[in-house]
Amino acid sequence: AQPAEAAAKPKKPVYSMKKGQIVRVDKEKYLNSVNYLSVGHPPYYKGLDYIYEDRGEVLDLRIFDTGEYALVAWVGIPTAPAWLPTDMLIMSDSLKYERM
């Protein structure tokens, strides 16, 4: 038997992107997701178009039971950050908008 100190520490999760990464949302994946359906927007709702532009910034990353999620804030948009699955995010090289 090994002493308790020698027990393996839980591994740090390995994320597919970093904090500060600039992202946009893949429109096709989002519109067909439970995330979109849960908000209850009408079809072809235009008020969300900003999430498909290169202006989201990853604030935090977590692994939940349902997979890897990123907390995304939109630069220049007065809206709350949102947790979205990283598989529907498209990484961008740089921010295409000035910070407000």
Coordinates of C-alpha atoms in Angstrom, one line a residue:
A1 CA 0.0 0.0 0.0
Q2 CA 1.2 3.5 -0.8
P3 CA 1.1 6.4 1.6
A4 CA -1.7 9.0 0.8
E5 CA 0.8 11.6 -0.4
A6 CA 2.1 9.3 -3.2
A7 CA -1.4 9.0 -4.6
A8 CA -1.6 10.6 -8.1
K9 CA -2.8 14.2 -8.1
P10 CA -5.7 14.8 -10.4
K11 CA -4.4 15.7 -13.8
K12 CA -4.9 19.3 -15.0
P13 CA -7.3 19.3 -17.9
V14 CA -5.9 20.0 -21.3
Y15 CA -8.0 22.5 -23.1
S16 CA -8.3 23.0 -26.9
M17 CA -7.8 26.8 -26.6
K18 CA -6.4 29.4 -24.2
K19 CA -7.9 32.2 -22.2
G20 CA -7.7 35.4 -24.2
Q21 CA -8.2 33.5 -27.5
I22 CA -10.4 35.4 -29.9
V23 CA -13.2 33.3 -31.3
R24 CA -16.4 33.4 -33.2
V25 CA -19.4 31.0 -33.1
D26 CA -20.0 28.6 -36.0
K27 CA -23.5 29.6 -37.1
E28 CA -24.5 26.2 -38.4
K29 CA -23.5 24.3 -35.3
Y30 CA -25.0 27.0 -33.0
L31 CA -28.4 27.2 -34.7
N32 CA -28.7 23.4 -34.5
S33 CA -27.7 23.2 -30.8
V34 CA -29.5 22.9 -27.6
N35 CA -27.8 26.2 -26.6
Y36 CA -29.7 28.1 -29.3
L37 CA -33.0 26.2 -28.7
S38 CA -32.9 26.9 -24.9
V39 CA -32.8 30.7 -25.5
G40 CA -36.1 30.6 -27.4
H41 CA -35.2 33.1 -30.1
P42 CA -37.3 33.1 -33.3
P43 CA -35.8 31.5 -36.4
Y44 CA -33.4 33.8 -38.3
Y45 CA -33.2 36.1 -35.3
K46 CA -30.7 38.9 -36.3
G47 CA -30.0 40.2 -32.8
L48 CA -27.3 37.5 -32.3
D49 CA -25.3 38.2 -35.5
Y50 CA -22.4 39.6 -33.5
I51 CA -21.5 36.2 -32.1
Y52 CA -20.6 35.0 -35.6
E53 CA -18.0 37.8 -36.0
D54 CA -14.4 37.7 -34.8
R55 CA -15.0 39.6 -31.5
G56 CA -15.5 37.0 -28.8
E57 CA -12.8 36.6 -26.2
V58 CA -12.4 33.4 -24.1
L59 CA -12.4 34.4 -20.4
D60 CA -12.4 30.9 -18.9
L61 CA -12.4 27.2 -19.8
R62 CA -14.0 24.3 -18.0
I63 CA -14.7 20.7 -18.5
F64 CA -18.2 19.8 -17.6
D65 CA -20.0 16.4 -17.8
T66 CA -21.2 17.4 -21.3
G67 CA -17.7 18.4 -22.6
E68 CA -15.4 21.3 -22.8
Y69 CA -16.9 24.8 -22.6
A70 CA -15.5 28.3 -22.9
L71 CA -16.8 31.4 -21.2
V72 CA -17.0 33.9 -24.1
A73 CA -17.4 37.7 -23.7
W74 CA -18.1 39.8 -26.8
V75 CA -16.0 42.9 -27.3
G76 CA -18.0 46.1 -27.7
I77 CA -21.3 44.4 -27.0
P78 CA -23.0 45.2 -23.7
T79 CA -24.1 41.6 -23.0
A80 CA -23.3 39.0 -20.4
P81 CA -20.6 36.4 -21.2
A82 CA -21.9 33.0 -22.1
W83 CA -20.7 29.4 -21.7
L84 CA -20.5 27.7 -25.1
P85 CA -19.1 24.3 -26.1
T86 CA -15.7 24.8 -27.6
D87 CA -16.5 22.6 -30.6
M88 CA -18.8 25.3 -31.9
L89 CA -16.2 28.0 -31.6
I90 CA -13.9 29.0 -34.5
M91 CA -10.5 30.4 -33.4
S92 CA -9.4 33.6 -34.9
D93 CA -6.0 35.2 -35.3
S94 CA -6.9 38.6 -34.0
L95 CA -9.7 40.8 -32.9
K96 CA -11.4 42.6 -35.8
Y97 CA -12.9 45.3 -33.6
E98 CA -11.7 48.0 -31.4
R99 CA -12.3 47.6 -27.7
M100 CA -14.9 50.0 -26.4

